[in-house]
Every structure is written in structure tokens, then in C-alpha cells.
PDB file of C-alpha atoms and ligand atoms in Angstrom:
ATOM      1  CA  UNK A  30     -44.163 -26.566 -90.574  1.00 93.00           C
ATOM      2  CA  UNK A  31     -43.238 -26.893 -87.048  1.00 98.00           C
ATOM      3  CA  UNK A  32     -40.496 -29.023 -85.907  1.00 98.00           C
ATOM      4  CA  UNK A  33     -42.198 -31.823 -83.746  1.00 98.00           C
ATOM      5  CA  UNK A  34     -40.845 -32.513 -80.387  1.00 98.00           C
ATOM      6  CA  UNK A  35     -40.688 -35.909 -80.066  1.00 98.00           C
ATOM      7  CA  UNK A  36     -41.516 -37.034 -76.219  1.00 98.00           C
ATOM      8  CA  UNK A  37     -41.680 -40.607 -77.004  1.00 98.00           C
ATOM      9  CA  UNK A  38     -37.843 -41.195 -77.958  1.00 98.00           C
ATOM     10  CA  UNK A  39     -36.690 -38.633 -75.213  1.00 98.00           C
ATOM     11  CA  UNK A  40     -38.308 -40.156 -72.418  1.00 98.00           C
ATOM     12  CA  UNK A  41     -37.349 -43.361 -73.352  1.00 98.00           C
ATOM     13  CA  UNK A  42     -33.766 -41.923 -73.798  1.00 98.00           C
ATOM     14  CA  UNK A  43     -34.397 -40.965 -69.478  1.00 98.00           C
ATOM     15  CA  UNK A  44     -35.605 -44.202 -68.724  1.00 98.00           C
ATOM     16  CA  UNK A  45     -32.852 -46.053 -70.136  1.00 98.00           C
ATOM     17  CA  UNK A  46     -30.373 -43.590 -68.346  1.00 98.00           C
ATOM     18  CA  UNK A  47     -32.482 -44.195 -65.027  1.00 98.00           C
ATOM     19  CA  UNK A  48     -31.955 -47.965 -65.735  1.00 98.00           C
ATOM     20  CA  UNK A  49     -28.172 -47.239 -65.136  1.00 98.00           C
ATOM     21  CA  UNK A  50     -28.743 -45.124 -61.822  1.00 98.00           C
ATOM     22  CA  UNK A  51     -31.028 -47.843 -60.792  1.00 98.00           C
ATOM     23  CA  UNK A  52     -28.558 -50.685 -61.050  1.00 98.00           C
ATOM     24  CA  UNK A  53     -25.745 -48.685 -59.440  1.00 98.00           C
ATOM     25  CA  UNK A  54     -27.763 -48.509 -56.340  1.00 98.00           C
ATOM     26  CA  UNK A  55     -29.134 -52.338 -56.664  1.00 97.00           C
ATOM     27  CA  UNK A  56     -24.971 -52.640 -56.056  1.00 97.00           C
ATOM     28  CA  UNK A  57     -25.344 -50.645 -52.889  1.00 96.00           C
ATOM     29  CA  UNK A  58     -28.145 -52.706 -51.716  1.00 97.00           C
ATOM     30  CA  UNK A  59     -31.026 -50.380 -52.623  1.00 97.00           C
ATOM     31  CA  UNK A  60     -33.824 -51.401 -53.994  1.00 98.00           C
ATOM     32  CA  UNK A  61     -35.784 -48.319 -55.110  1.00 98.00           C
ATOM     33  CA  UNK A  62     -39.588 -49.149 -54.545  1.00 98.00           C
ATOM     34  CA  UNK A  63     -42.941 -47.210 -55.739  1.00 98.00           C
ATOM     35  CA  UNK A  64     -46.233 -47.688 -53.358  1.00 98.00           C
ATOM     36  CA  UNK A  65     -49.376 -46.762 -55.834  1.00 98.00           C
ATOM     37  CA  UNK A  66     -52.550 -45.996 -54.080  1.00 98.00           C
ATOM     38  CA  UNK A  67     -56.028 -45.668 -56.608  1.00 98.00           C
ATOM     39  CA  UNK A  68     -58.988 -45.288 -54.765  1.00 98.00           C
ATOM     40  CA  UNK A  69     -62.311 -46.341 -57.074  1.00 97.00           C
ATOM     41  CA  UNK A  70     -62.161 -47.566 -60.607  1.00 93.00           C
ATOM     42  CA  UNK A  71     -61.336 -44.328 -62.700  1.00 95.00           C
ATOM     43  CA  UNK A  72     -60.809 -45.556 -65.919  1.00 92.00           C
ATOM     44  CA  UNK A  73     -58.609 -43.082 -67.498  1.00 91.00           C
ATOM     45  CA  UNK A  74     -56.372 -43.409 -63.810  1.00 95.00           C
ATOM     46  CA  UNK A  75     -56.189 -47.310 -64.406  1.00 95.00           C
ATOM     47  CA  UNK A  76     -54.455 -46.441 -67.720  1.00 94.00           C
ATOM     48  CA  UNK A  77     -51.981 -44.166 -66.115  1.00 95.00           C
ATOM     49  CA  UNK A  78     -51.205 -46.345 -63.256  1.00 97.00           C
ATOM     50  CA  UNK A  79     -51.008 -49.215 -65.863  1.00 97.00           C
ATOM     51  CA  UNK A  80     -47.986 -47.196 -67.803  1.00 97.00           C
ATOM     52  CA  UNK A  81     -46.121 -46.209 -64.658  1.00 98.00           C
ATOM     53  CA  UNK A  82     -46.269 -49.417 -63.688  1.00 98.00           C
ATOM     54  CA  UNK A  83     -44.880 -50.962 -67.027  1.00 98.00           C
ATOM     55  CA  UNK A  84     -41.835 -48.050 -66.772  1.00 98.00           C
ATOM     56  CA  UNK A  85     -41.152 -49.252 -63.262  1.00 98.00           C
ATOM     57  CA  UNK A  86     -40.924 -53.084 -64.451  1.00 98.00           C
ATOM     58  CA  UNK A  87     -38.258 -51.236 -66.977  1.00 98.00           C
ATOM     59  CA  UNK A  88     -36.147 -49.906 -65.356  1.00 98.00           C
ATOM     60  CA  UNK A  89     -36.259 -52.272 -62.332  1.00 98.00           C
ATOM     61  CA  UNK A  90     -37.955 -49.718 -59.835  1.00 98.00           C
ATOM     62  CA  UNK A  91     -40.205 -52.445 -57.847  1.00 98.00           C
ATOM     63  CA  UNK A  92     -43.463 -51.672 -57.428  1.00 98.00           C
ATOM     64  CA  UNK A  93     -46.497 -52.213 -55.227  1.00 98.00           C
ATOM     65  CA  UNK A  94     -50.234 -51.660 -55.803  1.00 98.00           C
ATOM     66  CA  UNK A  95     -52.927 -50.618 -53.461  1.00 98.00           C
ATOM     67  CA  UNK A  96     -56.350 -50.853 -55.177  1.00 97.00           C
ATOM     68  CA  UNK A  97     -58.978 -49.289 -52.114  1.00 98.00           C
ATOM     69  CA  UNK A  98     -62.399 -49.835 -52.517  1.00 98.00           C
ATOM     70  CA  UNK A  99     -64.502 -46.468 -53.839  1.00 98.00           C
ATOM     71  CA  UNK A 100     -66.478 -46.228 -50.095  1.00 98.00           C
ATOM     72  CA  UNK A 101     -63.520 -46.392 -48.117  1.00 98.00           C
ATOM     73  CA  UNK A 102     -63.695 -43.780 -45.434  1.00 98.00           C
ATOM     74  CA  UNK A 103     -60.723 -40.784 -45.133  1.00 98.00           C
ATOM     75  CA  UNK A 104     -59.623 -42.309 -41.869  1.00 98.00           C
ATOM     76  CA  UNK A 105     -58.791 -45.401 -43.540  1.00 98.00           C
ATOM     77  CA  UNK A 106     -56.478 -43.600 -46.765  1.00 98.00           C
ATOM     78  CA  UNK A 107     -54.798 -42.155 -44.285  1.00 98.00           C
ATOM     79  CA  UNK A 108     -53.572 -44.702 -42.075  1.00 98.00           C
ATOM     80  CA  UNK A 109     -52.611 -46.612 -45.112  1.00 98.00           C
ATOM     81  CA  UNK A 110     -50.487 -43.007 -46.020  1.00 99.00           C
ATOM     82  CA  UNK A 111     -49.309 -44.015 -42.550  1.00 98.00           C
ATOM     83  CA  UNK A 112     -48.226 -46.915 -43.393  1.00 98.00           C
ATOM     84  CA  UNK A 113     -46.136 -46.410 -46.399  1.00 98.00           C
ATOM     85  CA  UNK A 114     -44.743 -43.600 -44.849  1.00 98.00           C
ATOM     86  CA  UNK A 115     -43.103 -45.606 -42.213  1.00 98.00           C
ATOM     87  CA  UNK A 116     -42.294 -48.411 -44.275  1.00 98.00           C
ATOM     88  CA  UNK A 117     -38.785 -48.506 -44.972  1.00 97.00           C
ATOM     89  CA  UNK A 118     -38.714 -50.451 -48.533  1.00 98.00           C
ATOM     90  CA  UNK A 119     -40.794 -48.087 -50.389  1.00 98.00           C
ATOM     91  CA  UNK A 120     -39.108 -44.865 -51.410  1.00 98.00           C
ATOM     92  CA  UNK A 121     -41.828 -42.850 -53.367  1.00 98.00           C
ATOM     93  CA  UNK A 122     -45.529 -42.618 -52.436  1.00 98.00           C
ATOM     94  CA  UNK A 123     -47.999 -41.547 -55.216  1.00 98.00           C
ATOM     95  CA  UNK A 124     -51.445 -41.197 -54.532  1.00 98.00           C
ATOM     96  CA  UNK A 125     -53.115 -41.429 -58.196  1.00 98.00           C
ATOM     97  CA  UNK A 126     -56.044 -38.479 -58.799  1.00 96.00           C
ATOM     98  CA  UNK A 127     -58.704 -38.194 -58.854  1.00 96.00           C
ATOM     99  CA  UNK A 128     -60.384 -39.754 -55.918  1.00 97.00           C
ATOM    100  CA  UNK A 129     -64.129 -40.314 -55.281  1.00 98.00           C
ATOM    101  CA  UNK A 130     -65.466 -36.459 -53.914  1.00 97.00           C
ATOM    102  CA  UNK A 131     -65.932 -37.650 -50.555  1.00 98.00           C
ATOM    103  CA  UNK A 132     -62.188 -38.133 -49.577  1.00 98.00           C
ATOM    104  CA  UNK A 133     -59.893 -34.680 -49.238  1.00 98.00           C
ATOM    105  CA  UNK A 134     -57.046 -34.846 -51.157  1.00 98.00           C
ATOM    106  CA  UNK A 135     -55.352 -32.375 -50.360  1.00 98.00           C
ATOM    107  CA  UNK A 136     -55.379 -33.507 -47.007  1.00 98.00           C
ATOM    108  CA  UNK A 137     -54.157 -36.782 -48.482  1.00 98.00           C
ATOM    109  CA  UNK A 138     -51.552 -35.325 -50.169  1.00 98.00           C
ATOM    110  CA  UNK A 139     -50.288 -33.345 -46.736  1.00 98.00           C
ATOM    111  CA  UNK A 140     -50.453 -36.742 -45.316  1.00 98.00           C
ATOM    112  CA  UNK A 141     -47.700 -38.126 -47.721  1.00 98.00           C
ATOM    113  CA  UNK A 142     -43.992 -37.528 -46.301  1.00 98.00           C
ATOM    114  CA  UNK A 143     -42.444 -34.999 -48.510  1.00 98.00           C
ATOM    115  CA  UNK A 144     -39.154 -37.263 -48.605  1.00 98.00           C
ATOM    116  CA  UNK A 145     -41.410 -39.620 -50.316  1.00 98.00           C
ATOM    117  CA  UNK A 146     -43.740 -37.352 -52.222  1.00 98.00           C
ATOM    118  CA  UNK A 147     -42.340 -38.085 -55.743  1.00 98.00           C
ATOM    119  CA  UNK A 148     -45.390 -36.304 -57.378  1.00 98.00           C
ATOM    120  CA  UNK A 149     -44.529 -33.073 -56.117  1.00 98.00           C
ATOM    121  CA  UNK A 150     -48.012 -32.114 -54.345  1.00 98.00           C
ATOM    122  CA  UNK A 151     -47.074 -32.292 -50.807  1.00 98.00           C
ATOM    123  CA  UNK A 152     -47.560 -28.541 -49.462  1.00 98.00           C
ATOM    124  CA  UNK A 153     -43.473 -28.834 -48.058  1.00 98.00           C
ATOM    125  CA  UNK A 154     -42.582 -29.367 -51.628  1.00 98.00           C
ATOM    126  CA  UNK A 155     -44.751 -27.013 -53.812  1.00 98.00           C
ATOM    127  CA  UNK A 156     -43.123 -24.194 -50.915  1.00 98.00           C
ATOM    128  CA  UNK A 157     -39.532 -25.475 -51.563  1.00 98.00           C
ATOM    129  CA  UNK A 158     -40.579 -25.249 -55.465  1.00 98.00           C
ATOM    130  CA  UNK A 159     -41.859 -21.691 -54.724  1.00 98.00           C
ATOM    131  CA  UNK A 160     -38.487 -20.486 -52.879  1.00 98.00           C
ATOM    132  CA  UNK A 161     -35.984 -22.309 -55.481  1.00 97.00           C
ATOM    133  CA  UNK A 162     -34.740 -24.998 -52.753  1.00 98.00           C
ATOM    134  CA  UNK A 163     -34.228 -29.052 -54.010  1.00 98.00           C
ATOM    135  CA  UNK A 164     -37.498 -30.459 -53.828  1.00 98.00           C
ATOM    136  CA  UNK A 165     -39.777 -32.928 -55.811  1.00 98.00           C
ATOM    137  CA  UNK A 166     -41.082 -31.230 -58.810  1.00 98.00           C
ATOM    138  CA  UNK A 167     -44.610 -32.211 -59.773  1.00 97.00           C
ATOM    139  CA  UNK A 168     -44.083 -34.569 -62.989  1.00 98.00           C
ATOM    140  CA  UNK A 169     -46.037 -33.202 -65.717  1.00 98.00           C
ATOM    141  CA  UNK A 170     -44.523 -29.322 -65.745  1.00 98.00           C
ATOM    142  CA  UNK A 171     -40.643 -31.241 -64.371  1.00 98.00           C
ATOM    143  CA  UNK A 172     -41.006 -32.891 -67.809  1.00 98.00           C
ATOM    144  CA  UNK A 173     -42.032 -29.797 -69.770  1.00 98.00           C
ATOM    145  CA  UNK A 174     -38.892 -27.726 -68.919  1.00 98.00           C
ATOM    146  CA  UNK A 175     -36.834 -30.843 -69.355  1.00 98.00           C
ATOM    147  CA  UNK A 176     -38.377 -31.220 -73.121  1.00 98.00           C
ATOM    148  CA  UNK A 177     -37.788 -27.834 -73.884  1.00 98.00           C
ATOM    149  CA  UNK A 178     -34.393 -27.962 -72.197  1.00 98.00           C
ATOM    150  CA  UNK A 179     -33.374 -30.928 -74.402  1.00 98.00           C
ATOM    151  CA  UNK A 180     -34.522 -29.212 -77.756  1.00 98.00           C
ATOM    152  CA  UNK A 181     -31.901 -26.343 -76.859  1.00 98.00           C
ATOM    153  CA  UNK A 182     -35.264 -23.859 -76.787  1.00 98.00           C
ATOM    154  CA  UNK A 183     -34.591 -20.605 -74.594  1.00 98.00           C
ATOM    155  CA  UNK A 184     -36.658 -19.797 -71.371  1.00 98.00           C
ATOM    156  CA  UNK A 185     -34.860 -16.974 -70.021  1.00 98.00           C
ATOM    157  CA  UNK A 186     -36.409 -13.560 -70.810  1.00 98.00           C
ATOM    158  CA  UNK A 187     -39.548 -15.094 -73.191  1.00 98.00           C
ATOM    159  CA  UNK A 188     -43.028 -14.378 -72.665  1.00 99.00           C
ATOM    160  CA  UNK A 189     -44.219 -17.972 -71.547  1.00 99.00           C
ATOM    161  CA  UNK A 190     -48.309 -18.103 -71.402  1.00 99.00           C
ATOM    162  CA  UNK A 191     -49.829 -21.270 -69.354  1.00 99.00           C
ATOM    163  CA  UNK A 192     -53.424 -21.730 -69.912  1.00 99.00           C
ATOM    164  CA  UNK A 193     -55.005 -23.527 -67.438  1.00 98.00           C
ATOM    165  CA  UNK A 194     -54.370 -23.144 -63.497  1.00 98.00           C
ATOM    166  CA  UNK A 195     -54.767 -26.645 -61.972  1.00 97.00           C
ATOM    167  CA  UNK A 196     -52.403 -27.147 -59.003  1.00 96.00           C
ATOM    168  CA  UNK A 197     -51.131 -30.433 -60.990  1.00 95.00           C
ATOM    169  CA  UNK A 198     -49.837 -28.983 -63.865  1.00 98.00           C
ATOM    170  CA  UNK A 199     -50.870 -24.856 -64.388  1.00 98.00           C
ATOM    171  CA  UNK A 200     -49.646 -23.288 -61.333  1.00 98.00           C
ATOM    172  CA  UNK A 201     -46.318 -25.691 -60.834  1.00 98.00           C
ATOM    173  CA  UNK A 202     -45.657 -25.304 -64.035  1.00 98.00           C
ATOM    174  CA  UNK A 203     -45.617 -21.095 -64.453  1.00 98.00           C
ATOM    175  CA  UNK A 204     -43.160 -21.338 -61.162  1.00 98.00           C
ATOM    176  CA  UNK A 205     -40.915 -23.378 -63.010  1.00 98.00           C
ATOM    177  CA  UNK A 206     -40.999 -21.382 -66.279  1.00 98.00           C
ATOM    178  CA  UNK A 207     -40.445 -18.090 -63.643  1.00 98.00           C
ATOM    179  CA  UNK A 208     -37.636 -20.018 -62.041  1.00 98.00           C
ATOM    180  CA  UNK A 209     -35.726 -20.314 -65.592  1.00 98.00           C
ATOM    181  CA  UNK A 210     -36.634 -16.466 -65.830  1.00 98.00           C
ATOM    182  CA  UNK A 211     -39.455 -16.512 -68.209  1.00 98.00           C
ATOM    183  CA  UNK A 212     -42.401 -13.641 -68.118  1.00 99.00           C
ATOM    184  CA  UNK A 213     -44.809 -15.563 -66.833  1.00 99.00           C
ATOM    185  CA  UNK A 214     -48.351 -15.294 -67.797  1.00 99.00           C
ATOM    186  CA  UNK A 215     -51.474 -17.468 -66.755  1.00 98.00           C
ATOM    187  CA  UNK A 216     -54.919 -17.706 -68.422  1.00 98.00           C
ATOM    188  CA  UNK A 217     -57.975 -19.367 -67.192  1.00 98.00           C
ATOM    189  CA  UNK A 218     -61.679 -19.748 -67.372  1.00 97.00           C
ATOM    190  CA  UNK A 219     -62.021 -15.910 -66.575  1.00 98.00           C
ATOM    191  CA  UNK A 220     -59.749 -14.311 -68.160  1.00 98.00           C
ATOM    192  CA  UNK A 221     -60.304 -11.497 -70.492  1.00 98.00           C
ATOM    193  CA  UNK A 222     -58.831 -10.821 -74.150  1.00 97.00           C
ATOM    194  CA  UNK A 223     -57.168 -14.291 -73.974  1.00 98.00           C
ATOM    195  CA  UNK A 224     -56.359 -14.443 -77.877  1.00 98.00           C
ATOM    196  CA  UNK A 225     -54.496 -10.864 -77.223  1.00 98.00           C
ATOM    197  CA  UNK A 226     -52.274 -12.758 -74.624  1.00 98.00           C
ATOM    198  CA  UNK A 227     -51.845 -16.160 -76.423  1.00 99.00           C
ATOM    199  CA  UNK A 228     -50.618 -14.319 -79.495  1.00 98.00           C
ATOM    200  CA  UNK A 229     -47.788 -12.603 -77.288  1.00 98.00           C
ATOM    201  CA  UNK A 230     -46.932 -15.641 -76.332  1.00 99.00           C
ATOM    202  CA  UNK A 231     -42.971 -17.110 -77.391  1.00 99.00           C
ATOM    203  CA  UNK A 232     -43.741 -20.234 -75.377  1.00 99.00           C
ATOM    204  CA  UNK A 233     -47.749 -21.398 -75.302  1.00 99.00           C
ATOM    205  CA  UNK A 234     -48.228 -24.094 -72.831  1.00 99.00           C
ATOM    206  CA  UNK A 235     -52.063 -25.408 -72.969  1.00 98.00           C
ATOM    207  CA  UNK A 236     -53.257 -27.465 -70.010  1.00 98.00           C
ATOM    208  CA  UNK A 237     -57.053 -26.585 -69.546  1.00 98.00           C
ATOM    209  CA  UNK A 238     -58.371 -29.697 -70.643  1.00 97.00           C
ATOM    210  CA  UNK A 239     -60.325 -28.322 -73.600  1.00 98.00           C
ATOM    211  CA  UNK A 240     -60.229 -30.602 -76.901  1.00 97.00           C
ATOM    212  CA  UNK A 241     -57.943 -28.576 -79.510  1.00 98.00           C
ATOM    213  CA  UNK A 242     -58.939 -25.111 -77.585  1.00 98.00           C
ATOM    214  CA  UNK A 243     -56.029 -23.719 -78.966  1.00 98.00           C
ATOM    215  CA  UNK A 244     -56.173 -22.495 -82.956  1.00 98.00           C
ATOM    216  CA  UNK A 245     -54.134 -21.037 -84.626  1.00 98.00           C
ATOM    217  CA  UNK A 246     -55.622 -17.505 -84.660  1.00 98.00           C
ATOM    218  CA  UNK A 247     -54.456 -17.602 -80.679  1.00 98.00           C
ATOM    219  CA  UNK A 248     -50.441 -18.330 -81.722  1.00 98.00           C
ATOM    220  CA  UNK A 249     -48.135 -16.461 -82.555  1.00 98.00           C
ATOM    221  CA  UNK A 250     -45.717 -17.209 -86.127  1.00 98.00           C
ATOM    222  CA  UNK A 251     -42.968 -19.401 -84.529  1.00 98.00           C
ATOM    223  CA  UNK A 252     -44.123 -19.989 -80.816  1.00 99.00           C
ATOM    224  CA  UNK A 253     -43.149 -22.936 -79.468  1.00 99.00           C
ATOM    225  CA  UNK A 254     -46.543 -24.750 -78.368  1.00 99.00           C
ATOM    226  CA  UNK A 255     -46.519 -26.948 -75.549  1.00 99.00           C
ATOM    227  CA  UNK A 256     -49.899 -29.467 -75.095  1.00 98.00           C
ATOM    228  CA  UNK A 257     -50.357 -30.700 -72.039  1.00 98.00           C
ATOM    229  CA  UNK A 258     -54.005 -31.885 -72.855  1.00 98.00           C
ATOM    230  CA  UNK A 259     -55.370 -35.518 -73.291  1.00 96.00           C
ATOM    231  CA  UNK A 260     -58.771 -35.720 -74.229  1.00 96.00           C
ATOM    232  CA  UNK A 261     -60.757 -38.807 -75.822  1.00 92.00           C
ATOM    233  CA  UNK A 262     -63.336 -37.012 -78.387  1.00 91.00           C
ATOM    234  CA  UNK A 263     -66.384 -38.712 -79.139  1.00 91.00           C
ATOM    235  CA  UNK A 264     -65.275 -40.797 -81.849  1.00 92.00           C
ATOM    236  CA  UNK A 265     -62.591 -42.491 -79.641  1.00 90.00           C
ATOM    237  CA  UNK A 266     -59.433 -40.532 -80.604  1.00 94.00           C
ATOM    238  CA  UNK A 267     -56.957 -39.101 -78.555  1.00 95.00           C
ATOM    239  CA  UNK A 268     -56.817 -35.306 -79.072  1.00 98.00           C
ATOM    240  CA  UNK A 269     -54.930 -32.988 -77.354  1.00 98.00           C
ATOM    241  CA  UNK A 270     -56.275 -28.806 -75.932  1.00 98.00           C
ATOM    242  CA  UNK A 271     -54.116 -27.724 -79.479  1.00 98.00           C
ATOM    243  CA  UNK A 272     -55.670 -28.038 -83.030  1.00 98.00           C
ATOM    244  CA  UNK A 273     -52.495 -29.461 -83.988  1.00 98.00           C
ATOM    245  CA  UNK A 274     -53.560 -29.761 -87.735  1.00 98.00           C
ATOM    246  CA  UNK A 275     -53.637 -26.053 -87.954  1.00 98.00           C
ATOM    247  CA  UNK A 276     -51.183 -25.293 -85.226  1.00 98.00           C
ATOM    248  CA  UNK A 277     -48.262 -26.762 -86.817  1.00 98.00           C
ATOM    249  CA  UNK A 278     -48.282 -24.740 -89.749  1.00 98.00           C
ATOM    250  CA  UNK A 279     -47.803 -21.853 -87.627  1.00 98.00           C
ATOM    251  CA  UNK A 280     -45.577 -22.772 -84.745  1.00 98.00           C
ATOM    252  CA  UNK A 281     -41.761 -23.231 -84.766  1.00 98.00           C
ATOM    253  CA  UNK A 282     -42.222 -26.416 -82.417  1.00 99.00           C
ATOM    254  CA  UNK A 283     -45.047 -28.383 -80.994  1.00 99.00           C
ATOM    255  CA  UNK A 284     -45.466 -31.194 -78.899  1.00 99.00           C
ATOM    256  CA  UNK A 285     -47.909 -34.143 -80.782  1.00 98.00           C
ATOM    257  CA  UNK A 286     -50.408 -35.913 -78.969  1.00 98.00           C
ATOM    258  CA  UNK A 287     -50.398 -38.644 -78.125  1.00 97.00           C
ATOM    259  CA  UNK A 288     -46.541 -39.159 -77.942  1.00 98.00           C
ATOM    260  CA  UNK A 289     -45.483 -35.777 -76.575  1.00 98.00           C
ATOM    261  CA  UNK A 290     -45.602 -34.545 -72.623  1.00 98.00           C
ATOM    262  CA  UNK A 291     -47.589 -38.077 -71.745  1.00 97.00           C
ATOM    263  CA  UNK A 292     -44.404 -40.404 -71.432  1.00 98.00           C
ATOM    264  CA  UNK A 293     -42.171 -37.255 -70.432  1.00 98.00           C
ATOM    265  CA  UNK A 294     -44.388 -37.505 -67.047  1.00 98.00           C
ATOM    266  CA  UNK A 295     -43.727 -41.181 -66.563  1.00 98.00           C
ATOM    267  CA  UNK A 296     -40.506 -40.582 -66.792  1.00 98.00           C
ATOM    268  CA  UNK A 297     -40.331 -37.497 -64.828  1.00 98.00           C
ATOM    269  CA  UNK A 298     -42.283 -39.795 -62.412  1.00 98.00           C
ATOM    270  CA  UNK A 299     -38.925 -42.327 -62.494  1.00 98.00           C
ATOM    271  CA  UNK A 300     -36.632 -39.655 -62.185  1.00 98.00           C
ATOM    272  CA  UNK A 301     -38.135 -38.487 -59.080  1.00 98.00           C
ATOM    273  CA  UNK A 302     -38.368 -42.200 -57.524  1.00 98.00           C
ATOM    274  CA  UNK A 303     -34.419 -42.983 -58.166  1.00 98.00           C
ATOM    275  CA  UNK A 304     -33.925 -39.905 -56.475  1.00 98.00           C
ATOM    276  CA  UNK A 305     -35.758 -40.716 -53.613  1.00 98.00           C
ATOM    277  CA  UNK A 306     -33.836 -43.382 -53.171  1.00 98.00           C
ATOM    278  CA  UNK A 307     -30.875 -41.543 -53.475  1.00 97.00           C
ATOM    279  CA  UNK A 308     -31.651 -39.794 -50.637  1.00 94.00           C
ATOM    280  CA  UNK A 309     -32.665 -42.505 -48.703  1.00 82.00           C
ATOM    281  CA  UNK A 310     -29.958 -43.596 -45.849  1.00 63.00           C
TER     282      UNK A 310
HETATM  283  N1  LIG B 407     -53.850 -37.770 -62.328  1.00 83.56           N
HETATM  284  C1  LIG B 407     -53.578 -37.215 -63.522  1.00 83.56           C
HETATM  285  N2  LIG B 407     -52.261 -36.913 -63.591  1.00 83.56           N
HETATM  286  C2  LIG B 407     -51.720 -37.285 -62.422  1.00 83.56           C
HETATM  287  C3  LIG B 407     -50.391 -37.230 -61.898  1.00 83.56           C
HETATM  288  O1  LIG B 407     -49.431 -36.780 -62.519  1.00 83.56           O
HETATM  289  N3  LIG B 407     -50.230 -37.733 -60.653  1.00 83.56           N
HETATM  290  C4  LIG B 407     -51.264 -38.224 -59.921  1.00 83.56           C
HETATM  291  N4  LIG B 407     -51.027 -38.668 -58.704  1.00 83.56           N
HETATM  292  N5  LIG B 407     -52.489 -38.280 -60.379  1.00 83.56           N
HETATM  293  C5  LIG B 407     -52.708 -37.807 -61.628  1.00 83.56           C
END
């Protein structure tokens, strides 16, 4: 049976350390601020927003809301990018995705200064990523070398496989497993013989977005299996893209879901908004 990495107590373990950092700069005077922009009435992105707003409350990061209508027209997201750009109180911008089809958001995301792009998708900062030089690192694969890091599991030299290649989580995510000096490996939709390279695997990361894709046929005995997915099955439960029932039995570690990489992002998310107000003069 697999050793289960708890992400619940570990993040909360960050957040309370961020707590610290946060009041040590409340004694310099600043106040470090999060600007939230959802556009439409997703409902799983009201849920998210609704948890990084509870950490913020936390670990006294103060935080404003910007709730834009569903019709609203590019023009008018990005003046209000604008905006909170040049505002001085507010040190981290996140733009919550998705948005309704009509909008870019990529060009959104460009729009965001990278000094405030605490999600990590400005184009500046997936580059600096790319190169190896300080930048915002995208939450969701920041907090999946930071788990791994904190259960003492080796990166260097082992065959890491990331399925999925979203540029939220798949593709940041294999640049920070190469940047630890990991073989690097990632799957997708089209990719051939995919149980051949899942079962090479010494780190499996799944972030397709598949319900419990990932059997344990696919693993390898003693992997350590990484689920980035959160899917609601029909039923109502919360399931991740590994069968975890069967998974466990084979892995060495695995992350649960719900409870594993979900509150490692929020905090990630935290992390990244102290230190943009850090940086802030
Ligand atoms: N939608 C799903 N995950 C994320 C995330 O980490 N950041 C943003 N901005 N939107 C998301």
C-alpha cells in the first residue's frame, strides 16, 4: 500500500509559515493585496475563487473581487487589466479560467504585468521558467515539485511521465520536473503505446482531466503517482484522472483526491502573492 501524500496538512503547514512573512511586512507597511477577476458564472471557478479567497482572509493577504458580466467585450477586460496593473495596492493579479469563448485569454494573460502575474501564465514568465531565471511559477505544477520535495522523493535522473499538455499545468509542469533534472516525458490525446510509457514511468503525474484514466496496468510497482485531476462523476463525487482504489496497491506514493495537489495550489497561489510583495518597492 502506497504511502499517501498528504496535501491538506502540508499546505496548511505553508500557509501558516506565509502568515509569518505576511505580518513581517504588515511591520514594514505592506499590505500584500490579491485583485481576482471571473468573467461569467463558471461554477466550478466560483469554488476556486471561493477557497483562494478564504486562504487570503488566513493569512491576512487582502483581497479584492471583480465579478464582470459574461457579455463584456475584450476591450473592456483589458482596461480593467489596466487598471490593476497600475494600481499600486494590489500586488498579484489573477485572472481566474476559463472565460466565456469570445474573450482571448491569452491575450489577457499578456495583458497582466509579469511583476504581478502570480499565476505564472504571463508569456515573460513561462520564458524566464523556460531559461531557469526567478520568475512566477504557475501554481498547480510550483506545488507539485514542492510536495514531492517535502516527502524527500528524488527528481534528479528519474523518468518523470506528465500526461496531459495544458499550458496550466502539463507543459509548466514537465519544465519544472526537467529543471530538477528529471527525463522528461509527455503524453497526450495522440500519443501512441501510452501504457508502454506510463509503466516506465518512476514519477506518473496525471493531469488530462479524464475520471480515474490512470489504472493500475499503466504504473509501474513503486512509482510515485501524482493526480492532478478533479472531476465530479455523475453521482456527485469528487474523483480524481487515477483509479486510486487500485492504484495504491501498486504505487510507493500517491496523492488522494480530494485533499492532495488542490490546496497545494492555493497555497502555491499565497506563496507567489507574498512574494510579489516582496518585490514590490
Ligand atoms: N482555472 C483552473 N485552475 C486555475 C488556476 O490555477 N488559475 C487560474 N487563473 N484559473 C484556473
Amino acid at each position: 500500500m502506497a504511502i499517501i501524500i498528504d496535501g491538506k496538512s502540508l499546505a496548511k503547514k505553508i500557509r501558516m509559515e506565509l502568515k509569518e512573512e505576511a505580518d513581517k511586512l504588515k511591520k514594514k507597511n505592506i499590505y500584500p493585496k490579491l485583485a481576482v477577476i471571473m468573467v461569467g458564472d463558471d461554477k466550478a471557478s466560483k469554488v476556486y475563487v471561493k477557497n483562494k479567497s478564504k486562504a487570503c482572509e488566513e493569512i491576512g493577504i487582502q483581497y479584492e473581487e471583480f465579478l464582470l458580466d459574461a457579455n463584456i467585450t475584450m476591450d473592456e477586460l483589458l482596461n480593467l487589466i489596466d487598471d490593476l496593473n497600475k494600481r499600486k495596492d494590489i500586488h498579484g493579479i489573477l485572472l481566474q479560467s476559463p472565460i466565456p469563448k469570445h474573450l482571448d485569454i491569452n491575450k489577457a494573460f499578456n495583458r497582466i504585468d509579469y511583476r504581478k502575474d502570480v499565476d505564472g501564465f504571463n508569456p515573460i514568465n513561462v520564458g524566464k521558467l523556460v531559461i531557469g531565471e526567478d520568475c512566477f511559477i504557475s501554481c498547480t505544477p510550483f506545488g507539485v515539485i514542492k510536495m514531492l520535495e517535502e516527502y524527500g522523493i528524488e527528481i534528479e535522473g528519474k523518468n518523470a511521465v506528465v500526461i496531459g499538455r495544458s499550458n496550466i499545468v502539463g507543459k509548466p509542469l514537465a519544465q519544472c520536473l526537467l529543471s530538477k533534472n528529471a527525463t522528461v516525458t509527455i503524453c497526450h490525446s495522440r500519443t501512441k503505446n501510452i501504457h508502454q510509457i506510463t509503466n516506465n514511468a518512476d514519477i506518473l503525474i496525471a493531469a488530462l482531466g479524464k475520471p480515474e484514466y490512470v489504472k493500475d496496468s499503466m504504473v509501474k510497482e513503486g512509482a510515485v503517482v501524482i493526480d492532478v485531476g478533479i472531476n465530479r462523476t455523475e453521482d456527485g463525487k469528487l474523483v480524481g484522472d487515477v483509479d486510486f482504489e487500485s492504484v495504491s496497491k501498486k504505487a510507493s506514493y500517491i496523492t488522494p483526491v480530494p485533499g492532495g495537489v488542490g490546496p497545494m495550489t492555493i497555497a502555491m497561489l499565497m506563496n507567489n502573492v507574498v512574494k510579489a510583495a516582496k518585490m514590490h518597492k
